[in-house]
CSV table of C-alpha atoms in Angstrom, one decimal:
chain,number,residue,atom,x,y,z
A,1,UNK,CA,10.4,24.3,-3.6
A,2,UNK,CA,7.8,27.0,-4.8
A,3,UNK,CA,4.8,25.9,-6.0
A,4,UNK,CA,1.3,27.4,-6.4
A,5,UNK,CA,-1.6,25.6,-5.4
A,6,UNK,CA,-5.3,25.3,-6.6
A,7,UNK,CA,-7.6,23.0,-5.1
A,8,UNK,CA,-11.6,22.1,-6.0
A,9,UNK,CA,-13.4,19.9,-5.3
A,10,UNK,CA,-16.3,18.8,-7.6
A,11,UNK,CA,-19.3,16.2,-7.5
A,12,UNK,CA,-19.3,14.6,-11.0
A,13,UNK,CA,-21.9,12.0,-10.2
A,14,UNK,CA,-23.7,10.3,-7.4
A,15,UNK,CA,-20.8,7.9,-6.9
A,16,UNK,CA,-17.6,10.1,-7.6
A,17,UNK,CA,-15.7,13.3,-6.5
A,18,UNK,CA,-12.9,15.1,-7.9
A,19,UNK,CA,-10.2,16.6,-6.2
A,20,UNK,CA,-7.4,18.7,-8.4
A,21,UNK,CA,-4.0,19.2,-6.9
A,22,UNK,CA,-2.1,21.6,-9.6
A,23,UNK,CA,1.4,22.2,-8.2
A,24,UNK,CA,4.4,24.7,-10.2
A,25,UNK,CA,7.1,23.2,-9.1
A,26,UNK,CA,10.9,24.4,-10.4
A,27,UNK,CA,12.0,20.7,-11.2
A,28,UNK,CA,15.9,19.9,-11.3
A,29,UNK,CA,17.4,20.3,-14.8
A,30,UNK,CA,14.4,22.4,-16.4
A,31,UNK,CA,15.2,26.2,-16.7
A,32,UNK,CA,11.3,26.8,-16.1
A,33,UNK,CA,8.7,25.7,-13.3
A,34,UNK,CA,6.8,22.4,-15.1
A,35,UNK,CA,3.1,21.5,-13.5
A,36,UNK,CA,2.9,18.3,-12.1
A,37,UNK,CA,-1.1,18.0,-11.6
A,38,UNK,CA,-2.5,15.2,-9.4
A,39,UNK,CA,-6.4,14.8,-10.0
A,40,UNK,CA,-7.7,12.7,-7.6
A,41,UNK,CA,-10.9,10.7,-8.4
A,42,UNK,CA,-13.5,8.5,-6.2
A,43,UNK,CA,-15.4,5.4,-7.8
A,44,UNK,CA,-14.9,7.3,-11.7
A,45,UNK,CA,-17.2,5.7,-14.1
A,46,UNK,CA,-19.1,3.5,-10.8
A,47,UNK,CA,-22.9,3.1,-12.5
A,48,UNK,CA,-24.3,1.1,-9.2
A,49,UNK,CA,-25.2,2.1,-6.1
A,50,UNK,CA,-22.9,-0.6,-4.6
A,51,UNK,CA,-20.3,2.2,-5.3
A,52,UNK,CA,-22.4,4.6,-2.0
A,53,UNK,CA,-22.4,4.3,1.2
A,54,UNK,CA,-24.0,1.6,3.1
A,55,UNK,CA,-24.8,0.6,6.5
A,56,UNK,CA,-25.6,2.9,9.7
A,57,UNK,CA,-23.2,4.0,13.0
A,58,UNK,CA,-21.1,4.6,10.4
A,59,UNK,CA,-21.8,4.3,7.2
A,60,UNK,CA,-19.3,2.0,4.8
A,61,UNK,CA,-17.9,2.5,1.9
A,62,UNK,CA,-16.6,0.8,-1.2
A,63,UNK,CA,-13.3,3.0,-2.0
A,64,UNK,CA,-11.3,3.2,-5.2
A,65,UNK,CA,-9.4,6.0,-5.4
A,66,UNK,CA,-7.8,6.8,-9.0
A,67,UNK,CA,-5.0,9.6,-9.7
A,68,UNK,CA,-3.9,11.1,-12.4
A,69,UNK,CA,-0.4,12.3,-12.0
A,70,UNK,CA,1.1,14.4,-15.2
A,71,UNK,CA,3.6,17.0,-16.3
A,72,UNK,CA,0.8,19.4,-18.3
A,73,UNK,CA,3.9,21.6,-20.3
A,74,UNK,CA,6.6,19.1,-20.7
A,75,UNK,CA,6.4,16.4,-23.8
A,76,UNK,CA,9.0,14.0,-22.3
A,77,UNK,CA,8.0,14.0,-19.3
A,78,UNK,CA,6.5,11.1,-16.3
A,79,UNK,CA,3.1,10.6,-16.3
A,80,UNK,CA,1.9,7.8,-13.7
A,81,UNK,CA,-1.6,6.5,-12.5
A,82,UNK,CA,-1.9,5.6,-9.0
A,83,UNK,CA,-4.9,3.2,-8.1
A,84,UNK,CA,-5.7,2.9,-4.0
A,85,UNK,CA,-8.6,0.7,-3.3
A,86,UNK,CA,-10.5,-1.2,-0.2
A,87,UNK,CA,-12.8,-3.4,-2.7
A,88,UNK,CA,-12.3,-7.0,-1.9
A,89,UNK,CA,-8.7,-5.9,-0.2
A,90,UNK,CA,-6.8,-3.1,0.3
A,91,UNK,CA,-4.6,-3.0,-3.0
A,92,UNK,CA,-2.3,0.1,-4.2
A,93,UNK,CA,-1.1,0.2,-8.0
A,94,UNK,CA,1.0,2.8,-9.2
A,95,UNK,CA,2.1,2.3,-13.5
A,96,UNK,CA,3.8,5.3,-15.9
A,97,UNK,CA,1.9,5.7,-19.2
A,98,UNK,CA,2.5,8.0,-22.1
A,99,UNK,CA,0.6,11.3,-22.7
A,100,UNK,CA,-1.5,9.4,-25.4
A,101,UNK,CA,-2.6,6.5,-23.1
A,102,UNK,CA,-6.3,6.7,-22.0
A,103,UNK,CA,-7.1,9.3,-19.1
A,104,UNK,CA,-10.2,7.0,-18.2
A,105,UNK,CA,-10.1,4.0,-15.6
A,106,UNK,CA,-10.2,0.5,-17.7
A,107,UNK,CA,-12.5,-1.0,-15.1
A,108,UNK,CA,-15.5,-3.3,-15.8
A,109,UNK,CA,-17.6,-2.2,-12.9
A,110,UNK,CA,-21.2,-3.9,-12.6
A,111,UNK,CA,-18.6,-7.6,-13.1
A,112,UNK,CA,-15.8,-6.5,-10.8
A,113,UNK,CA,-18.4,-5.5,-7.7
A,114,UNK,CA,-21.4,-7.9,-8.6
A,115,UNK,CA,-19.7,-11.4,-10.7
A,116,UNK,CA,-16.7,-11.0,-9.8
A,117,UNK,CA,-14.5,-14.9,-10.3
A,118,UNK,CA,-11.1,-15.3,-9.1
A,119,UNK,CA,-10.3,-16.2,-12.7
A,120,UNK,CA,-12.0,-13.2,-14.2
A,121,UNK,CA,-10.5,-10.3,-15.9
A,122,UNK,CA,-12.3,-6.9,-14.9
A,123,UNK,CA,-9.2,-4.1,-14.7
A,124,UNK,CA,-7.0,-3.5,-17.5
A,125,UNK,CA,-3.7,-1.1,-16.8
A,126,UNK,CA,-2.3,1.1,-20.1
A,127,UNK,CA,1.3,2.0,-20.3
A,128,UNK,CA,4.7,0.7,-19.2
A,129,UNK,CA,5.8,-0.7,-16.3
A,130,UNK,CA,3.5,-1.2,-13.0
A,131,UNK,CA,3.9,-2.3,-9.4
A,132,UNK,CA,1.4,-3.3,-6.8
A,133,UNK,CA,1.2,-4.2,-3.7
A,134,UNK,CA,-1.7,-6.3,-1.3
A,135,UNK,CA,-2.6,-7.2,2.3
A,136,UNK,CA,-4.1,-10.2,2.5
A,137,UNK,CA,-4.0,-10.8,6.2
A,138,UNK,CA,-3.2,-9.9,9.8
A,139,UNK,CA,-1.4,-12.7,11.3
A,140,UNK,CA,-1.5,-12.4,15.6
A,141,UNK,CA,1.0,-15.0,16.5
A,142,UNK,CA,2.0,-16.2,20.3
A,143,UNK,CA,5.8,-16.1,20.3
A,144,UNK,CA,6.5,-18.3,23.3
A,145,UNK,CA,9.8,-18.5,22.2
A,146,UNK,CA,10.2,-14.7,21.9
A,147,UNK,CA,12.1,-15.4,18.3
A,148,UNK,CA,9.9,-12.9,16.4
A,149,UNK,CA,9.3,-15.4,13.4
A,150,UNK,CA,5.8,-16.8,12.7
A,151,UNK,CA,7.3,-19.8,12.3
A,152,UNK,CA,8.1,-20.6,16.1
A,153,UNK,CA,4.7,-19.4,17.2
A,154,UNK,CA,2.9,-22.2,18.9
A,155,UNK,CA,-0.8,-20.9,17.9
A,156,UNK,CA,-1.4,-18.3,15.7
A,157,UNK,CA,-4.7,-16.4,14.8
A,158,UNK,CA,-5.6,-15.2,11.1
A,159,UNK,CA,-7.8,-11.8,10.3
A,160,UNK,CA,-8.6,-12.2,6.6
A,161,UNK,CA,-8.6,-8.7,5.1
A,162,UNK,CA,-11.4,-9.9,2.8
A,163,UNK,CA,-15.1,-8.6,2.6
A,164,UNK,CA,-16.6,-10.8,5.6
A,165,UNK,CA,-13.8,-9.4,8.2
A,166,UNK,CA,-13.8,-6.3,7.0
A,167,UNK,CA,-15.4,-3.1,6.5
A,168,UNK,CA,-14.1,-0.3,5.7
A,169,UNK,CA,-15.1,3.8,6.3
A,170,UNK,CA,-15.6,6.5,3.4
A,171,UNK,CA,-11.8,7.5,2.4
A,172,UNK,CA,-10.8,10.4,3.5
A,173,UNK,CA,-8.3,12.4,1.2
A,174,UNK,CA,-6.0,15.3,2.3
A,175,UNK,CA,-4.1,18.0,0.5
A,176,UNK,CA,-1.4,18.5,2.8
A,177,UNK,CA,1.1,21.3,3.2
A,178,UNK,CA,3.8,19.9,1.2
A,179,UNK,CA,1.2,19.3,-2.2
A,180,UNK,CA,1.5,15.4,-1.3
A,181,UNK,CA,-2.2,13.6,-1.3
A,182,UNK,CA,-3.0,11.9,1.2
A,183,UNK,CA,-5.7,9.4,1.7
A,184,UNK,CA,-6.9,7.5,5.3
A,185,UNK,CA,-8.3,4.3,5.3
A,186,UNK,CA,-9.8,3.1,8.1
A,187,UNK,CA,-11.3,-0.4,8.7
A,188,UNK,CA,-13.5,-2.0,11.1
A,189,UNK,CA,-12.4,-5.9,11.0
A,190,UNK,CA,-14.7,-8.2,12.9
A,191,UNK,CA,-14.5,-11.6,13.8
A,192,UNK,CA,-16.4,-13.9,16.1
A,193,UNK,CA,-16.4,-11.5,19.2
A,194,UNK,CA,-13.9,-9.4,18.6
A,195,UNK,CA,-13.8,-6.1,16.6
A,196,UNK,CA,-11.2,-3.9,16.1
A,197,UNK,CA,-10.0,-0.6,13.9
A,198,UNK,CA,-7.5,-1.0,11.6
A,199,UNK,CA,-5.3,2.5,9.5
A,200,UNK,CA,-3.6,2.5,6.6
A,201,UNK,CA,-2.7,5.7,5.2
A,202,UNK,CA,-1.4,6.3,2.0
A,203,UNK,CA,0.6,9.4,0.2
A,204,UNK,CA,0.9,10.1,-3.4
A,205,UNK,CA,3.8,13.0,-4.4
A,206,UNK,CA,3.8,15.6,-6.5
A,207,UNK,CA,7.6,16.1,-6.3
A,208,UNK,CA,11.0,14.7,-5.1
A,209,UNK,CA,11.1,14.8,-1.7
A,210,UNK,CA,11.4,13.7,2.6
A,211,UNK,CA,8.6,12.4,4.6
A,212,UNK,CA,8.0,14.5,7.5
A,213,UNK,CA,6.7,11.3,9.2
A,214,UNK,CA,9.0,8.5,10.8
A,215,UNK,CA,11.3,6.9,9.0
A,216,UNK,CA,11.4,10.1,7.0
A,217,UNK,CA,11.7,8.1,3.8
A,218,UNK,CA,12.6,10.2,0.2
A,219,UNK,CA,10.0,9.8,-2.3
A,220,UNK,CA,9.7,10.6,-5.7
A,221,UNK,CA,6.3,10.5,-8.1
A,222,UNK,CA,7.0,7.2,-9.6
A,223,UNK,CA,6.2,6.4,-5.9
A,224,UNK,CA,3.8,5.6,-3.0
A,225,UNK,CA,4.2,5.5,0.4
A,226,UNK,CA,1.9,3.2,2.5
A,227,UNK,CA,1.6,3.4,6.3
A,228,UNK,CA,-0.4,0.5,8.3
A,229,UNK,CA,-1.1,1.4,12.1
A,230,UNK,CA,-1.6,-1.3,14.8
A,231,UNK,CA,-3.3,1.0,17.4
A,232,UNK,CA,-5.2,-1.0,20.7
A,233,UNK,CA,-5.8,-4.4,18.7
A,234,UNK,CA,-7.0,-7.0,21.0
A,235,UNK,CA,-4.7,-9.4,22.0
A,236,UNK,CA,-5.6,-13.5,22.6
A,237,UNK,CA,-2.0,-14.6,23.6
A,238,UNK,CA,0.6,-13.9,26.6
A,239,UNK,CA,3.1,-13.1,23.9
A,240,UNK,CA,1.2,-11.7,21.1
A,241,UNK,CA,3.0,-10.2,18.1
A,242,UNK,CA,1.5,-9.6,14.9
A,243,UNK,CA,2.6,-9.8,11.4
A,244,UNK,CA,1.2,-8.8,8.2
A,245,UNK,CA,0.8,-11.2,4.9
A,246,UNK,CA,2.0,-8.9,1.9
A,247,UNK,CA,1.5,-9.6,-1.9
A,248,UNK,CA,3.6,-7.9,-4.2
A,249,UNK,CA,2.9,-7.8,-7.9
A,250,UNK,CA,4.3,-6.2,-11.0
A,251,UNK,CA,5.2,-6.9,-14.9
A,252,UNK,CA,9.1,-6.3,-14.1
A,253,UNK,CA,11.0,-6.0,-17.3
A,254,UNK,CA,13.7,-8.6,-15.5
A,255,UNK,CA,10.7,-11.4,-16.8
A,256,UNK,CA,11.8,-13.3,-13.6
A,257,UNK,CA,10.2,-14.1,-9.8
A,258,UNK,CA,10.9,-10.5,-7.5
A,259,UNK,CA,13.8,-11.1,-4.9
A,260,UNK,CA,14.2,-9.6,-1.4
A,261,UNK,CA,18.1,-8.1,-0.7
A,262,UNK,CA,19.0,-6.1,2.5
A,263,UNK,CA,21.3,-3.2,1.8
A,264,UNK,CA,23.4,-1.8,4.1
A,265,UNK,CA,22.8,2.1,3.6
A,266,UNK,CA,25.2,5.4,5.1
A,267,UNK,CA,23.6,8.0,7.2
A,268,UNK,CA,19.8,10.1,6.3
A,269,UNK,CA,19.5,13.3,7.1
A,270,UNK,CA,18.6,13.2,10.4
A,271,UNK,CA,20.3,9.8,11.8
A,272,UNK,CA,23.8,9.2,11.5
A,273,UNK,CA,25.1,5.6,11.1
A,274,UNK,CA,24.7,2.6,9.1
A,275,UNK,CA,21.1,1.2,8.7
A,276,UNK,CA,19.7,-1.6,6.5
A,277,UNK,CA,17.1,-0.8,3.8
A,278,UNK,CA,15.2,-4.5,2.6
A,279,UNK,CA,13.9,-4.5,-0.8
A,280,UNK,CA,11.4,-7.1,-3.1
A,281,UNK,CA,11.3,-6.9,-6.8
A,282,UNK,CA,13.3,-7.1,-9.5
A,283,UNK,CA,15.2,-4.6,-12.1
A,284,UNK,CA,13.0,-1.5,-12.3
A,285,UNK,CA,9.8,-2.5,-10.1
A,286,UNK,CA,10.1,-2.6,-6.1
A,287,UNK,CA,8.5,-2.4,-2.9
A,288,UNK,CA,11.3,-1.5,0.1
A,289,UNK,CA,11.1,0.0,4.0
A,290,UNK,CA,13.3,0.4,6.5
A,291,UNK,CA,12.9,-2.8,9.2
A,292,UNK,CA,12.0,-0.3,11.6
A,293,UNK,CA,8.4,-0.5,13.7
A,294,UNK,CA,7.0,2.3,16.0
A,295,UNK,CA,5.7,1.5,19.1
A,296,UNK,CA,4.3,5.1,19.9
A,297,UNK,CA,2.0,7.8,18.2
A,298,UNK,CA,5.5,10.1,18.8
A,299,UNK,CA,7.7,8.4,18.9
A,300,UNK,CA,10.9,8.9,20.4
A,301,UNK,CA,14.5,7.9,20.0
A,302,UNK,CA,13.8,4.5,21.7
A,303,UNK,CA,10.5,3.9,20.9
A,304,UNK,CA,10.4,0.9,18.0
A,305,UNK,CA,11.3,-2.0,17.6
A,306,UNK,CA,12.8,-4.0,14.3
A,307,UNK,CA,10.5,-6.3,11.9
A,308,UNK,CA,11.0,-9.8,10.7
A,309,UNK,CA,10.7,-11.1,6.8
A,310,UNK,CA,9.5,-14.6,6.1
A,311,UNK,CA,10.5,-16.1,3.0
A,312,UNK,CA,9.3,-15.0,-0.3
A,313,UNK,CA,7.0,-17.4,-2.0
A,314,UNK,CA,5.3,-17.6,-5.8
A,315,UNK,CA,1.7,-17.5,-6.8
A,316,UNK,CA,1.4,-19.7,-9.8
A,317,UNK,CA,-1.9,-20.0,-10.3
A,318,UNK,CA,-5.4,-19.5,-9.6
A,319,UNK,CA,-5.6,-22.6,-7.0
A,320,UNK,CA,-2.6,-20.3,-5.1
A,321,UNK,CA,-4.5,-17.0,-5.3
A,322,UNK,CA,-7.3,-18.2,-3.3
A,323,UNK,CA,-5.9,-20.6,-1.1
A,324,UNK,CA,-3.3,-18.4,0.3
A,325,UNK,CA,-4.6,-15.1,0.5
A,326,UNK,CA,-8.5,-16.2,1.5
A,327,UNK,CA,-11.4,-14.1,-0.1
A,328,UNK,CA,-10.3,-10.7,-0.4
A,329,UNK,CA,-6.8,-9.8,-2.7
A,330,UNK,CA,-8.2,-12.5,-5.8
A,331,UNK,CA,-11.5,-10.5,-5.6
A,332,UNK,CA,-9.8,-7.3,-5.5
A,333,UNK,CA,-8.3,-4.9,-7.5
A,334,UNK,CA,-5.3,-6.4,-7.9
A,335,UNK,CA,-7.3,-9.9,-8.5
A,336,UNK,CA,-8.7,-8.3,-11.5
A,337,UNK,CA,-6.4,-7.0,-13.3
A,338,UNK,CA,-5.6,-8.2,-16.7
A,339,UNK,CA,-2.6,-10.7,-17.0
A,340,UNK,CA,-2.5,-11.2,-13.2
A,341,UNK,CA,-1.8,-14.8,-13.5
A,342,UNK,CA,0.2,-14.8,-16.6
A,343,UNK,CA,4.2,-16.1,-17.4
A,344,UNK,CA,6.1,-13.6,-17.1
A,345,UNK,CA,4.0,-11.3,-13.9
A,346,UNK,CA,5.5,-11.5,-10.9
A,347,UNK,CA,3.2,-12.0,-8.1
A,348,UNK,CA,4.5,-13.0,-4.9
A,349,UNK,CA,3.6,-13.2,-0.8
A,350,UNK,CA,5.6,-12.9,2.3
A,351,UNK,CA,4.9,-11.9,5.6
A,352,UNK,CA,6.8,-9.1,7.8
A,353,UNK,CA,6.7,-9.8,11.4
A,354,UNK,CA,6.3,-6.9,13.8
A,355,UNK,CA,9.5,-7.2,16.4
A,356,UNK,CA,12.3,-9.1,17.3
A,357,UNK,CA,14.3,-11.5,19.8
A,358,UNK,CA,13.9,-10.5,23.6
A,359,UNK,CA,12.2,-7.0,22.5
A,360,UNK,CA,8.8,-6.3,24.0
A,361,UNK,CA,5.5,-8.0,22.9
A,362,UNK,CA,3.2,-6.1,21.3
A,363,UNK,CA,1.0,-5.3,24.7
A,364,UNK,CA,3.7,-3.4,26.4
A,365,UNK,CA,2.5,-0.6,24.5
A,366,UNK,CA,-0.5,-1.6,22.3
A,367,UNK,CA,0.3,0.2,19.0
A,368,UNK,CA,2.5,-0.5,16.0
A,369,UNK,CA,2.9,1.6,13.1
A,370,UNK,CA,5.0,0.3,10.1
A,371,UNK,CA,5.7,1.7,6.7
A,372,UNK,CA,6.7,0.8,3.3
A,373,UNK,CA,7.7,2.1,-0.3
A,374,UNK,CA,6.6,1.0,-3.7
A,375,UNK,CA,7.1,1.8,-7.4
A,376,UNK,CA,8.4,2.0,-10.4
A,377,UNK,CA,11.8,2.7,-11.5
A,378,UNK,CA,15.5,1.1,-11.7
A,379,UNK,CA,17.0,-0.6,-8.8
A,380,UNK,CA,20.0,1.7,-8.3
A,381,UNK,CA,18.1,4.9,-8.1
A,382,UNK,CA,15.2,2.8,-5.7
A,383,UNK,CA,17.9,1.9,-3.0
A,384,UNK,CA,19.1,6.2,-3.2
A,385,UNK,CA,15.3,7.1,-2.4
A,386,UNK,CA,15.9,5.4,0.9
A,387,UNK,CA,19.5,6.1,1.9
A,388,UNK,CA,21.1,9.5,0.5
């Protein structure tokens, strides 16, 4: 794909940078290269100095990252924001809008950082259709029974992802080779006497196209990839495994609760066979992966193992948000966003467990690394992005 590339960076205020990502790119069907532009923003509009650093060896960081992702010479074309942020809990948006939607983030900031209520409103999304997605904990389970479900864990032990556990670094975003953006987020979760680092990286596309990483999923700019990485956690059990609590939210046009389907799918590129692609959401909003969890930085052939889902179940209202997810996702981005709690929003939580029956516990190597999908867009052409 050719493309030419310009990249600045700019310091509009104290609290926010700008990077711009302008990309040609000779899209399918179009006779001429289009520019897909993705202008990436830090803490826009941020008045307080809650929105800087804070804290020595290091410093932390309240992070919103907002991007602007548009088709500058074509009329009909996609436009989508993209929200990634660590306030309150890590929470990744991504909604299409219309050229003549505002270009400004809808966020009440001195309320959302400083008065923020679980029933507040702070965040308000313009446009069409939107999907989201939230971690609200870490789950280390002992699996004595060596089932890999949460369920037959005889002790368990909870890391809220909320603003007493964790703190998180200054993001770091990456152009990368292939005009994706890429940000790192990197936490430091404490709790009693244990500390520990956790990664999430996320990529934002310019284009149609492959991962280079593992499982070398397809993407598309209606999407976002999300990456968390286990790497030398602590352990407190003989047969620790861990598991993450996810929260997935959208305004699916289906008006109904999200489902989760496994798919049987036909060879990728690079892996002949039959593999299963699991999927939550509904008609045209989603959030899939692969049930596939590295156990190495490199990993080889043989070095994962397979993840677990626990049951999908609703969040109906405020008494839900907070006693299920803790402190951090109903006092984050996510938490206030307008219509959260409203009929007709889907907002739902399940967890994914990180291995399987008779398969190693996580000590044998002491890193995981699993991966996940979300966006907008109908279910037929959501399952392809995976499989073709």
């Amino acid at each position: 794909m050719p493309f030419r590339l310009v990249t600045s960076c700019t310091t509009m205020d104290s609290s926010s940078r700008l990077l711009i990502v302008v990309l040609g790119i000779l899209a399918a069907g179009l006779a001429d290269a289009t520019d897909r532009t993705l202008d990436a923003y830090l803490n826009p509009g941020c008045p307080t100095t809650s929105c800087t650093t804070f804290g020595v060896n290091p410093p932390y960081a309240n992070n919103l990252v907002y991007i602007r992702s548009e088709v500058v010479n074509v009329t009909d074309a996609k436009q989508y924001r993209i929200f990634w942020s660590t306030i309150g809990a890590p929470t990744f948006i991504i909604t299409e809008v219309s050229p003549t939607d505002p270009k400004d983030i809808q966020l009440a900031w001195n309320d959302f950082l400083e008065d923020h209520t679980p029933e507040g409103t702070y965040f308000t999304l313009y446009g069409g259709r939107y999907a989201g997605i939230g971690f609200a904990k870490l789950i280390e389970y002992n699996d004595v029974n060596n089932t890999g479900q949460i369920t037959d864990a005889n002790d368990t032990r909870l890391y809220y992802l909320d603003r007493n556990t964790v703190h998180w670094l200054n993001v770091t975003l990456i152009q990368e080779d292939d005009g994706n953006l890429l940000a790192n987020l990197t936490a430091l979760i404490t709790q009693e006497n244990v500390q520990f680092n956790l990664t999430i990286q996320v990529r934002a596309h310019p284009g149609d196209g492959r991962a280079a990483q593992n499982p070398r999923m397809l993407f598309t700019p209606s999407s976002v990839v999300v990456r968390v990485i286990l790497d030398r956690v602590p352990i407190h059990f003989a047969n620790s495994r861990f598991a993450l609590e996810i929260v997935f939210a959208s305004n699916d046009s289906s008006k109904i609760n999200a489902v989760h389907s496994e798919d049987e799918s036909i060879s990728d590129e690079y892996s002949p066979g039959i593999f299963t692609v699991e999927r939550v959401g509904g008609t045209d909003t989603y959030v899939q992966w692969r049930p596939i969890v590295y156990t190495k930085v490199n990993p080889g052939v043989s070095d994962s193992t397979r993840s677990h889902t626990g049951p999908l179940l609703p969040i109906n209202n405020t008494m839900d948000w907070t006693n299920h997810t803790g402190w951090g996702l109903p006092y984050s981005l996510l938490g206030g966003l307008n219509g959260i709690l409203d009929n007709g929003t889907t907002l739902m939580r399940f967890n994914v467990s990180f291995g399987i029956t008779d398969d190693d516990y996580y000590n044998s190597t002491g890193f995981q690394e699993w991966s996940c999908e979300f966006g907008v867009g109908d279910r037929s052409t959501s399952s392809r992005k995976m499989s073709s």
